[in-house]
PDB file of C-alpha atoms in Angstrom:
ATOM      1  CA  MET A 459       1.306 -29.036  45.653  1.00  0.00           C
ATOM      2  CA  ASP A 460      -1.011 -27.394  43.174  1.00  0.00           C
ATOM      3  CA  LYS A 461      -2.968 -29.887  41.051  1.00  0.00           C
ATOM      4  CA  LYS A 462      -2.146 -27.865  37.938  1.00  0.00           C
ATOM      5  CA  VAL A 463       1.578 -28.208  38.634  1.00  0.00           C
ATOM      6  CA  ASN A 464       1.214 -31.960  39.237  1.00  0.00           C
ATOM      7  CA  PHE A 465      -0.633 -32.370  35.939  1.00  0.00           C
ATOM      8  CA  THR A 466       2.065 -30.470  34.067  1.00  0.00           C
ATOM      9  CA  GLU A 467       4.857 -32.552  35.586  1.00  0.00           C
ATOM     10  CA  ASP A 468       2.989 -35.806  34.881  1.00  0.00           C
ATOM     11  CA  PHE A 469       2.428 -34.696  31.293  1.00  0.00           C
ATOM     12  CA  PHE A 470       6.119 -34.107  30.645  1.00  0.00           C
ATOM     13  CA  ASP A 471       7.086 -37.318  32.503  1.00  0.00           C
ATOM     14  CA  ILE A 472       4.881 -39.267  30.102  1.00  0.00           C
ATOM     15  CA  LEU A 473       6.523 -37.571  27.101  1.00  0.00           C
ATOM     16  CA  ILE A 474      10.003 -38.373  28.421  1.00  0.00           C
ATOM     17  CA  LYS A 475       9.225 -42.004  29.288  1.00  0.00           C
ATOM     18  CA  ASN A 476       7.747 -42.604  25.836  1.00  0.00           C
ATOM     19  CA  GLU A 477      10.672 -40.841  24.141  1.00  0.00           C
ATOM     20  CA  VAL A 478       8.311 -38.498  22.338  1.00  0.00           C
ATOM     21  CA  VAL A 479      10.258 -36.167  20.033  1.00  0.00           C
ATOM     22  CA  MET A 480       8.705 -33.002  18.595  1.00  0.00           C
ATOM     23  CA  GLU A 481       9.169 -33.023  14.852  1.00  0.00           C
ATOM     24  CA  ALA A 482      10.846 -29.904  13.497  1.00  0.00           C
ATOM     25  CA  ALA A 483      12.766 -29.082  10.373  1.00  0.00           C
ATOM     26  CA  PRO A 484      16.471 -28.280  10.791  1.00  0.00           C
ATOM     27  CA  LEU A 485      17.088 -24.606  11.524  1.00  0.00           C
ATOM     28  CA  ASP A 486      18.545 -23.979   8.084  1.00  0.00           C
ATOM     29  CA  GLU A 487      15.353 -25.356   6.502  1.00  0.00           C
ATOM     30  CA  GLN A 488      12.850 -23.559   8.695  1.00  0.00           C
ATOM     31  CA  GLN A 489      10.962 -20.710   7.075  1.00  0.00           C
ATOM     32  CA  GLU A 490       9.404 -17.847   8.933  1.00  0.00           C
ATOM     33  CA  TYR A 491       5.975 -16.857   7.640  1.00  0.00           C
ATOM     34  CA  ILE A 492       5.607 -13.131   7.110  1.00  0.00           C
ATOM     35  CA  GLN A 493       2.199 -11.529   6.810  1.00  0.00           C
ATOM     36  CA  PRO A 494       1.943  -9.743   3.422  1.00  0.00           C
ATOM     37  CA  ASP A 495       1.362  -6.438   5.157  1.00  0.00           C
ATOM     38  CA  ASP A 496       4.645  -6.811   7.050  1.00  0.00           C
ATOM     39  CA  ASP A 497       6.591  -7.700   3.900  1.00  0.00           C
ATOM     40  CA  PHE A 498       8.416  -4.659   2.514  1.00  0.00           C
ATOM     41  CA  ASP A 499       8.945  -6.417  -0.819  1.00  0.00           C
ATOM     42  CA  PHE A 500       5.167  -6.762  -1.156  1.00  0.00           C
ATOM     43  CA  HIS A 501       4.706  -3.028  -0.595  1.00  0.00           C
ATOM     44  CA  ALA A 502       7.626  -2.124  -2.871  1.00  0.00           C
ATOM     45  CA  TYR A 503       6.099  -4.263  -5.632  1.00  0.00           C
ATOM     46  CA  ARG A 504       2.800  -2.362  -5.447  1.00  0.00           C
ATOM     47  CA  ILE A 505       4.337   1.084  -5.008  1.00  0.00           C
ATOM     48  CA  LEU A 506       6.657   0.647  -8.001  1.00  0.00           C
ATOM     49  CA  LEU A 507       3.642  -0.093 -10.171  1.00  0.00           C
ATOM     50  CA  LEU A 508       1.677   2.814  -8.696  1.00  0.00           C
ATOM     51  CA  ILE A 509       4.456   5.289  -9.490  1.00  0.00           C
ATOM     52  CA  ARG A 510       4.812   3.850 -13.000  1.00  0.00           C
ATOM     53  CA  ILE A 511       1.079   3.986 -13.827  1.00  0.00           C
ATOM     54  CA  CYS A 512      -0.086   7.047 -11.873  1.00  0.00           C
ATOM     55  CA  GLY A 513       3.156   8.996 -12.030  1.00  0.00           C
ATOM     56  CA  ILE A 514       4.019  11.707 -14.507  1.00  0.00           C
ATOM     57  CA  ILE A 515       7.123  12.693 -16.474  1.00  0.00           C
ATOM     58  CA  ASN A 516       7.613  16.437 -16.321  1.00  0.00           C
ATOM     59  CA  GLU A 517      10.928  17.589 -17.722  1.00  0.00           C
ATOM     60  CA  PRO A 518      13.137  19.296 -16.716  1.00  0.00           C
ATOM     61  CA  PHE A 519      11.965  18.553 -13.169  1.00  0.00           C
ATOM     62  CA  PHE A 520      11.957  14.764 -13.565  1.00  0.00           C
ATOM     63  CA  SER A 521      12.584  12.586 -16.584  1.00  0.00           C
ATOM     64  CA  LYS A 522      11.190   9.355 -15.124  1.00  0.00           C
ATOM     65  CA  SER A 523       7.764   8.522 -13.706  1.00  0.00           C
ATOM     66  CA  THR A 524       7.116  10.524 -10.534  1.00  0.00           C
ATOM     67  CA  ILE A 525       4.271  10.933  -8.083  1.00  0.00           C
ATOM     68  CA  TYR A 526       4.552  14.223  -6.249  1.00  0.00           C
ATOM     69  CA  GLY A 527       2.714  15.054  -3.051  1.00  0.00           C
ATOM     70  CA  ARG A 528       2.751  13.080   0.194  1.00  0.00           C
ATOM     71  CA  GLY A 529      -1.039  13.050   0.578  1.00  0.00           C
ATOM     72  CA  LYS A 530      -1.638  12.364  -3.094  1.00  0.00           C
ATOM     73  CA  PHE A 531       0.656   9.332  -3.023  1.00  0.00           C
ATOM     74  CA  SER A 532      -0.858   7.901   0.160  1.00  0.00           C
ATOM     75  CA  PHE A 533      -4.464   8.407  -1.020  1.00  0.00           C
ATOM     76  CA  PHE A 534      -3.801   6.713  -4.361  1.00  0.00           C
ATOM     77  CA  ASP A 535      -2.108   3.814  -2.576  1.00  0.00           C
ATOM     78  CA  PHE A 536      -5.039   3.708  -0.151  1.00  0.00           C
ATOM     79  CA  LEU A 537      -7.470   3.301  -3.074  1.00  0.00           C
ATOM     80  CA  ILE A 538      -5.490   0.311  -4.364  1.00  0.00           C
ATOM     81  CA  ARG A 539      -5.204  -1.322  -0.952  1.00  0.00           C
ATOM     82  CA  TYR A 540      -8.868  -0.602  -0.189  1.00  0.00           C
ATOM     83  CA  PRO A 541     -10.517  -1.065  -3.609  1.00  0.00           C
ATOM     84  CA  PHE A 542     -14.038  -0.730  -2.221  1.00  0.00           C
ATOM     85  CA  TYR A 543     -13.133   2.922  -1.594  1.00  0.00           C
ATOM     86  CA  LEU A 544     -12.164   3.197  -5.245  1.00  0.00           C
ATOM     87  CA  LYS A 545     -15.664   1.954  -6.062  1.00  0.00           C
ATOM     88  CA  ARG A 546     -17.074   4.721  -3.869  1.00  0.00           C
ATOM     89  CA  VAL A 547     -15.005   7.261  -5.778  1.00  0.00           C
ATOM     90  CA  ILE A 548     -16.406   5.904  -9.056  1.00  0.00           C
ATOM     91  CA  ASP A 549     -19.934   6.229  -7.643  1.00  0.00           C
ATOM     92  CA  ILE A 550     -19.283   9.770  -6.433  1.00  0.00           C
ATOM     93  CA  GLU A 551     -18.007  10.792  -9.856  1.00  0.00           C
ATOM     94  CA  LYS A 552     -20.875   8.931 -11.581  1.00  0.00           C
ATOM     95  CA  LYS A 553     -18.431   7.200 -13.940  1.00  0.00           C
ATOM     96  CA  THR A 554     -20.194   3.840 -13.919  1.00  0.00           C
ATOM     97  CA  LYS A 555     -18.431   2.657 -17.073  1.00  0.00           C
ATOM     98  CA  LEU A 556     -15.264   2.361 -15.010  1.00  0.00           C
ATOM     99  CA  LEU A 557     -16.848  -0.313 -12.812  1.00  0.00           C
ATOM    100  CA  ASP A 558     -16.167  -2.945 -15.479  1.00  0.00           C
ATOM    101  CA  ASP A 559     -12.432  -2.361 -15.069  1.00  0.00           C
ATOM    102  CA  LEU A 560     -12.564  -2.449 -11.277  1.00  0.00           C
ATOM    103  CA  LYS A 561     -13.224  -6.208 -11.069  1.00  0.00           C
ATOM    104  CA  LEU A 562     -14.033  -5.943  -7.377  1.00  0.00           C
ATOM    105  CA  LYS A 563     -14.100  -9.322  -5.654  1.00  0.00           C
ATOM    106  CA  SER A 564     -16.617 -10.044  -2.905  1.00  0.00           C
ATOM    107  CA  PHE A 565     -14.004 -10.320  -0.150  1.00  0.00           C
ATOM    108  CA  GLU A 566     -12.526  -6.966  -1.195  1.00  0.00           C
ATOM    109  CA  SER A 567     -15.813  -5.250  -0.433  1.00  0.00           C
ATOM    110  CA  GLU A 568     -16.062  -6.682   3.071  1.00  0.00           C
ATOM    111  CA  ARG A 569     -12.789  -5.759   4.746  1.00  0.00           C
ATOM    112  CA  ALA A 570      -9.570  -3.887   4.147  1.00  0.00           C
ATOM    113  CA  LEU A 571      -6.430  -5.650   2.984  1.00  0.00           C
ATOM    114  CA  SER A 572      -4.324  -3.934   5.610  1.00  0.00           C
ATOM    115  CA  PRO A 573      -4.620  -1.241   8.267  1.00  0.00           C
ATOM    116  CA  MET A 574      -3.841   2.387   7.549  1.00  0.00           C
ATOM    117  CA  ILE A 575      -4.220   5.115  10.131  1.00  0.00           C
ATOM    118  CA  LYS A 576      -5.948   8.468  10.020  1.00  0.00           C
ATOM    119  CA  TYR A 577      -3.522  11.275   9.332  1.00  0.00           C
ATOM    120  CA  ILE A 578      -4.002  15.039   9.422  1.00  0.00           C
ATOM    121  CA  ARG A 579      -4.966  15.220   5.735  1.00  0.00           C
ATOM    122  CA  GLY A 580      -5.987  11.642   5.065  1.00  0.00           C
ATOM    123  CA  PRO A 581      -4.897   8.006   5.392  1.00  0.00           C
ATOM    124  CA  TRP A 582      -1.260   7.175   6.038  1.00  0.00           C
ATOM    125  CA  ASP A 583       0.638   3.971   6.777  1.00  0.00           C
ATOM    126  CA  HIS A 584       3.012   4.439   9.716  1.00  0.00           C
ATOM    127  CA  ARG A 585       5.497   2.127   7.934  1.00  0.00           C
ATOM    128  CA  TYR A 586       5.832   4.278   4.812  1.00  0.00           C
ATOM    129  CA  ASP A 587       9.056   5.905   6.001  1.00  0.00           C
ATOM    130  CA  ALA A 588      10.685   2.504   6.509  1.00  0.00           C
ATOM    131  CA  ILE A 589       9.234   1.077   3.276  1.00  0.00           C
ATOM    132  CA  LEU A 590      10.378   4.023   1.176  1.00  0.00           C
ATOM    133  CA  ASN A 591      13.824   3.960   2.793  1.00  0.00           C
ATOM    134  CA  TYR A 592      13.994   0.262   1.930  1.00  0.00           C
ATOM    135  CA  MET A 593      13.129   1.033  -1.698  1.00  0.00           C
ATOM    136  CA  VAL A 594      15.736   3.791  -1.831  1.00  0.00           C
ATOM    137  CA  SER A 595      18.365   1.420  -0.411  1.00  0.00           C
ATOM    138  CA  LYS A 596      17.550  -1.082  -3.177  1.00  0.00           C
ATOM    139  CA  GLY A 597      18.031   1.596  -5.830  1.00  0.00           C
ATOM    140  CA  LEU A 598      14.381   1.448  -6.940  1.00  0.00           C
ATOM    141  CA  ILE A 599      13.233   5.010  -6.271  1.00  0.00           C
ATOM    142  CA  ARG A 600      14.426   8.443  -5.268  1.00  0.00           C
ATOM    143  CA  VAL A 601      12.566  10.370  -2.577  1.00  0.00           C
ATOM    144  CA  GLU A 602      13.159  14.104  -2.601  1.00  0.00           C
ATOM    145  CA  PHE A 603      11.451  17.309  -1.532  1.00  0.00           C
ATOM    146  CA  ASN A 604      11.774  19.106  -4.815  1.00  0.00           C
ATOM    147  CA  ASN A 605      10.096  21.321  -7.393  1.00  0.00           C
ATOM    148  CA  PHE A 606       7.412  19.692  -9.514  1.00  0.00           C
ATOM    149  CA  ASN A 607       6.882  22.953 -11.388  1.00  0.00           C
ATOM    150  CA  LYS A 608       8.539  26.377 -11.395  1.00  0.00           C
ATOM    151  CA  ASN A 609       6.759  27.612  -8.291  1.00  0.00           C
ATOM    152  CA  LYS A 610       5.884  24.654  -6.083  1.00  0.00           C
ATOM    153  CA  LYS A 611       7.703  21.921  -4.197  1.00  0.00           C
ATOM    154  CA  ALA A 612       6.480  18.628  -2.778  1.00  0.00           C
ATOM    155  CA  MET A 613       7.664  15.201  -1.739  1.00  0.00           C
ATOM    156  CA  CYS A 614       8.532  13.482  -5.029  1.00  0.00           C
ATOM    157  CA  LEU A 615       8.729   9.710  -5.489  1.00  0.00           C
ATOM    158  CA  THR A 616      10.662   9.042  -8.687  1.00  0.00           C
ATOM    159  CA  LEU A 617      11.529   5.714 -10.295  1.00  0.00           C
ATOM    160  CA  THR A 618      15.191   5.027 -10.950  1.00  0.00           C
ATOM    161  CA  LYS A 619      16.370   3.244 -14.085  1.00  0.00           C
ATOM    162  CA  LEU A 620      16.184  -0.058 -12.186  1.00  0.00           C
ATOM    163  CA  GLY A 621      12.777   0.793 -10.726  1.00  0.00           C
ATOM    164  CA  SER A 622      11.457   1.619 -14.202  1.00  0.00           C
ATOM    165  CA  LYS A 623      12.714  -1.692 -15.570  1.00  0.00           C
ATOM    166  CA  ILE A 624      11.133  -3.733 -12.767  1.00  0.00           C
ATOM    167  CA  SER A 625       7.861  -1.782 -12.947  1.00  0.00           C
ATOM    168  CA  GLU A 626       7.549  -2.725 -16.618  1.00  0.00           C
ATOM    169  CA  GLN A 627       7.777  -6.381 -15.628  1.00  0.00           C
ATOM    170  CA  ILE A 628       5.131  -5.907 -12.929  1.00  0.00           C
ATOM    171  CA  ILE A 629       2.744  -4.436 -15.511  1.00  0.00           C
ATOM    172  CA  GLU A 630       2.714  -7.807 -17.248  1.00  0.00           C
ATOM    173  CA  GLU A 631       2.061  -9.667 -13.987  1.00  0.00           C
ATOM    174  CA  GLU A 632      -0.647  -7.508 -12.404  1.00  0.00           C
ATOM    175  CA  PRO A 633      -3.345  -6.572 -14.962  1.00  0.00           C
ATOM    176  CA  VAL A 634      -6.010  -6.048 -12.274  1.00  0.00           C
ATOM    177  CA  TRP A 635      -3.852  -3.570 -10.377  1.00  0.00           C
ATOM    178  CA  VAL A 636      -2.986  -1.832 -13.649  1.00  0.00           C
ATOM    179  CA  ASP A 637      -6.682  -1.470 -14.527  1.00  0.00           C
ATOM    180  CA  ARG A 638      -7.452  -0.039 -11.096  1.00  0.00           C
ATOM    181  CA  MET A 639      -4.602   2.433 -11.297  1.00  0.00           C
ATOM    182  CA  GLU A 640      -5.828   3.523 -14.720  1.00  0.00           C
ATOM    183  CA  ILE A 641      -9.221   4.157 -13.091  1.00  0.00           C
ATOM    184  CA  ILE A 642      -7.454   6.534 -10.708  1.00  0.00           C
ATOM    185  CA  ASN A 643      -5.905   8.281 -13.735  1.00  0.00           C
ATOM    186  CA  ALA A 644      -9.328   8.549 -15.364  1.00  0.00           C
ATOM    187  CA  ILE A 645     -10.710  10.333 -12.300  1.00  0.00           C
ATOM    188  CA  PHE A 646      -7.722  12.331 -11.068  1.00  0.00           C
ATOM    189  CA  PRO A 647      -5.451  13.908 -13.709  1.00  0.00           C
ATOM    190  CA  LYS A 648      -1.806  12.978 -13.278  1.00  0.00           C
ATOM    191  CA  ASN A 649      -0.925  16.611 -12.626  1.00  0.00           C
ATOM    192  CA  SER A 650      -3.412  16.882  -9.742  1.00  0.00           C
ATOM    193  CA  THR A 651      -1.916  18.793  -6.839  1.00  0.00           C
ATOM    194  CA  ASN A 652      -1.716  17.699  -3.242  1.00  0.00           C
ATOM    195  CA  GLU A 653      -4.174  20.473  -2.389  1.00  0.00           C
ATOM    196  CA  ARG A 654      -6.772  19.148  -4.803  1.00  0.00           C
ATOM    197  CA  ILE A 655      -6.519  15.629  -3.386  1.00  0.00           C
ATOM    198  CA  ASN A 656      -6.707  16.922   0.189  1.00  0.00           C
ATOM    199  CA  ASP A 657      -9.806  18.934  -0.672  1.00  0.00           C
ATOM    200  CA  TYR A 658     -11.356  15.856  -2.287  1.00  0.00           C
ATOM    201  CA  ILE A 659     -10.752  13.751   0.829  1.00  0.00           C
ATOM    202  CA  ARG A 660     -12.087  16.509   3.079  1.00  0.00           C
ATOM    203  CA  LYS A 661     -15.246  16.817   1.002  1.00  0.00           C
ATOM    204  CA  HIS A 662     -16.061  13.170   0.332  1.00  0.00           C
ATOM    205  CA  PHE A 663     -14.191  11.130   2.973  1.00  0.00           C
ATOM    206  CA  PRO A 664     -13.797  13.326   6.058  1.00  0.00           C
ATOM    207  CA  SER A 665     -13.746  10.263   8.339  1.00  0.00           C
ATOM    208  CA  LEU A 666     -10.313   9.397   6.882  1.00  0.00           C
ATOM    209  CA  MET A 667      -8.862  12.569   8.332  1.00  0.00           C
ATOM    210  CA  LEU A 668      -7.557  12.845  11.865  1.00  0.00           C
ATOM    211  CA  GLY A 669      -9.915  14.684  14.190  1.00  0.00           C
ATOM    212  CA  ILE A 670     -12.910  14.605  11.846  1.00  0.00           C
ATOM    213  CA  GLU A 671     -15.763  12.231  12.512  1.00  0.00           C
ATOM    214  CA  GLY A 672     -18.525  11.030  10.197  1.00  0.00           C
ATOM    215  CA  GLU A 673     -18.819  11.209   6.434  1.00  0.00           C
TER     216      GLU A 673
END
């Protein structure tokens, strides 16, 4: 018989003879650890704040905070999740006064918080569809392909009444995120189009686009 098998059997025989019991909490008390990046509530929390701070109210098209444009939304979220890229944007725009509000921590300049993939026009998280559907199911946002002015349509992420209420509470809890989102507003006007953001990524961060190498 294989020595490895003998060792394994002897090991379990010793455990049985000594009545060794593995300690474990009852099933109803056990908690499963979820990585923050796999937690939809974590993403919803951040996205609600992003729509509230970087969104725009543009009646009669939408009366509550809205971010319109698929690429615009994902790039803004990318800058919050990867704040060292936001620092690069500040450097590109030569708006050094904004660095004081960035409050970039050392670990945030070394690695990304979570993975996002290259997409045709920039970064995109493959879980966005599920995350946004989750937020819609909770009554926090509306997601529609709709007009954002008289002539153009785009994917629109709009806060509901409940989403607006919760986002106001998050403002009080996350001053660093708020400051960073206001930096985005200081660089990119709230009425920036998807096309403008795509052009900006293509010009300054081509490596974030699928099929384009280098920067």
